[in-house]
């Protein structure tokens, strides 16, 4: 069986999570061969000890490594910046989905997207390129996010939500059905979003309100 060679771009804690999804997928059905980790900085070897993965060079080596890549960077803006830096020099991997994730019919995952363990994606969810649905997160039916969005652990996004590019739904946050989230929206951990949020806003609290000093406006 031919395995898909991939490199992990980023060597922090999120890379360990992504590698865990790859390891679980391979245990269920051998699919990937991880060539190594690309990072401009030193990588803590304790995260990857005994897992057969080493730090093999800086991010720019994605242009010379004969492998697809997956961005192992938790924050949407960091993934966006690194994806722009890589540009056409590398090919993003097909979506990586932990086998314990519950993925409904008609779900569309963009290239380089990652779905971690025990996440739930209801039917016809759409996720753009390099998206992240972290462990134990839930996204309701017919919800769509743009590129580089992150839905963090234990977050709950209801059905029919529309999210722009680089949206961050923080750990344990909840988003009501039908809400629209503009580009670069940040939803704080544990917040409850009950109305639309304009581009560039950071919202926090229950119910979620704009944090002072952020751009844009929110509709209640």
XYZ file of C-alpha atoms in Angstrom:
220
model
C 0.000 0.000 0.000
C 1.333 3.435 -0.951
C 1.271 5.921 1.922
C 0.826 9.658 1.407
C 3.998 11.488 2.476
C 3.287 14.587 4.569
C 5.269 17.102 6.585
C 4.013 18.878 9.682
C 4.571 22.653 9.488
C 4.952 23.814 13.066
C 6.419 21.935 15.983
C 4.461 23.062 19.033
C 1.695 21.463 21.045
C -0.808 21.633 18.207
C 1.593 19.649 16.020
C 1.496 16.930 18.659
C -2.320 16.947 18.464
C -2.269 16.715 14.660
C 0.278 13.932 14.804
C -2.053 12.120 17.206
C -4.834 12.311 14.601
C -2.442 10.974 11.961
C -1.354 8.139 14.241
C -4.973 7.212 14.979
C -5.870 7.324 11.280
C -2.918 5.091 10.442
C -3.905 2.629 13.168
C -7.352 2.336 11.586
C -6.062 2.252 8.024
C -2.450 2.963 7.000
C -2.677 6.231 5.074
C 0.148 8.665 5.880
C 3.918 8.638 6.116
C 5.119 11.600 8.187
C 8.440 12.767 6.769
C 9.131 15.139 9.647
C 8.512 18.569 11.148
C 9.356 21.922 9.557
C 9.758 24.808 11.987
C 11.966 27.912 12.049
C 12.627 27.410 15.748
C 13.800 24.609 17.988
C 11.248 21.880 18.677
C 10.751 20.365 22.125
C 11.781 16.739 21.536
C 9.744 15.503 24.506
C 6.527 16.043 22.524
C 7.631 13.695 19.773
C 9.895 11.184 21.527
C 9.253 7.632 20.378
C 6.845 8.738 17.646
C 9.234 8.432 14.708
C 9.087 12.118 13.791
C 12.031 14.537 13.827
C 12.611 18.228 13.182
C 14.058 18.230 9.665
C 14.374 21.921 8.802
C 12.796 25.384 8.548
C 9.393 26.178 7.071
C 10.846 27.239 3.718
C 12.041 23.669 3.154
C 8.445 22.841 2.219
C 9.561 23.803 -1.304
C 12.142 21.014 -1.486
C 10.513 18.229 0.514
C 8.650 15.786 -1.702
C 5.526 15.681 0.443
C 2.211 17.406 1.052
C 2.025 19.651 4.093
C -0.373 20.294 6.956
C -0.238 23.513 8.978
C 0.061 22.535 12.648
C -0.595 26.016 14.009
C -3.609 26.576 16.233
C -4.283 30.276 15.631
C -6.084 31.264 12.400
C -3.899 34.308 11.690
C -0.689 32.318 12.080
C -1.957 29.644 9.680
C -2.999 32.334 7.215
C 0.410 34.037 7.370
C 2.331 30.793 6.920
C 0.048 29.631 4.103
C 0.714 32.928 2.290
C 4.436 32.508 2.888
C 4.412 29.006 1.420
C 2.249 30.089 -1.505
C 2.554 27.858 -4.551
C 5.737 26.159 -3.334
C 3.899 23.345 -1.574
C 0.697 21.346 -1.870
C -1.590 21.174 1.186
C -2.514 17.702 2.348
C -5.982 16.304 1.981
C -8.047 16.838 5.147
C -6.877 14.850 8.153
C -9.737 13.485 10.266
C -9.322 11.585 13.513
C -11.238 8.303 13.189
C -13.205 9.012 16.379
C -14.714 12.168 14.856
C -18.397 12.016 13.878
C -18.615 13.452 10.365
C -22.063 13.722 8.794
C -23.190 13.276 5.220
C -22.319 16.024 2.782
C -19.562 17.559 4.917
C -16.958 19.424 2.836
C -13.489 19.979 4.277
C -11.016 22.250 2.528
C -7.440 21.214 1.728
C -5.173 21.055 4.746
C -8.061 20.999 7.214
C -7.789 19.034 10.446
C -10.562 17.474 12.553
C -9.388 16.168 15.924
C -10.707 13.425 18.168
C -14.386 13.154 19.133
C -15.368 16.277 17.207
C -18.863 16.324 15.702
C -19.725 17.785 12.291
C -23.397 17.602 11.384
C -24.555 17.092 7.785
C -23.501 19.627 5.157
C -20.987 21.508 7.268
C -18.411 23.289 5.090
C -14.918 24.248 6.185
C -12.477 26.237 4.045
C -8.788 25.608 3.460
C -6.552 24.962 6.483
C -9.462 24.896 8.914
C -9.371 23.334 12.367
C -12.080 21.616 14.385
C -10.462 20.702 17.674
C -11.256 17.798 19.960
C -14.757 17.580 21.431
C -15.943 20.570 19.375
C -19.348 20.435 17.681
C -20.605 22.174 14.523
C -24.288 22.051 13.587
C -25.909 21.333 10.243
C -25.379 23.603 7.224
C -22.808 25.770 8.968
C -20.011 27.162 6.789
C -16.658 28.704 7.692
C -14.130 30.353 5.397
C -10.412 29.615 5.212
C -8.185 29.261 8.297
C -11.049 29.153 10.812
C -10.488 27.485 14.208
C -13.195 25.928 16.378
C -11.411 25.171 19.631
C -11.943 22.365 22.178
C -15.470 21.899 23.559
C -16.887 24.776 21.495
C -20.465 24.357 20.225
C -21.522 26.033 16.989
C -25.212 25.613 16.159
C -26.769 25.013 12.769
C -26.914 27.487 9.911
C -24.044 29.657 11.145
C -21.979 31.531 8.550
C -18.396 32.295 9.514
C -15.840 34.258 7.514
C -12.132 33.741 7.075
C -9.821 33.417 10.092
C -12.648 33.138 12.629
C -11.671 31.858 16.074
C -14.330 30.197 18.240
C -12.662 29.890 21.630
C -12.591 26.945 23.993
C -16.025 26.157 25.407
C -17.750 28.980 23.514
C -21.280 28.616 22.126
C -22.733 30.190 18.978
C -26.503 30.374 18.432
C -28.084 29.067 15.236
C -28.172 31.332 12.205
C -25.550 33.765 13.478
C -23.191 35.464 10.994
C -19.546 35.963 11.974
C -17.401 38.304 9.893
C -13.783 37.806 8.902
C -11.237 37.838 11.748
C -13.847 37.535 14.500
C -12.497 36.258 17.801
C -14.890 34.643 20.259
C -13.478 34.389 23.761
C -13.360 31.174 25.746
C -16.721 30.361 27.313
C -18.565 33.171 25.514
C -22.178 32.782 24.349
C -22.792 34.437 20.980
C -26.480 35.177 20.405
C -26.280 37.664 17.508
C -24.231 38.570 14.462
C -20.645 39.747 14.977
C -19.027 42.177 12.543
C -15.599 41.638 11.013
C -12.609 42.230 13.256
C -14.459 42.162 16.564
C -13.425 40.270 19.668
C -16.442 39.297 21.764
C -16.433 37.925 25.295
C -18.870 37.047 28.056
C -22.426 35.751 28.419
C -24.083 37.025 26.362
C -21.052 37.923 24.260
C -20.295 41.625 23.892
C -17.457 43.431 22.081
C -14.286 43.785 24.041
C -13.371 47.472 24.319
C -10.892 48.618 21.728
C -11.763 46.182 18.958
C -12.883 47.372 15.547
C -16.272 46.839 13.944
C -19.728 46.550 15.479
C -22.009 43.784 16.648
C -25.720 43.326 16.131
C -27.517 42.097 19.282
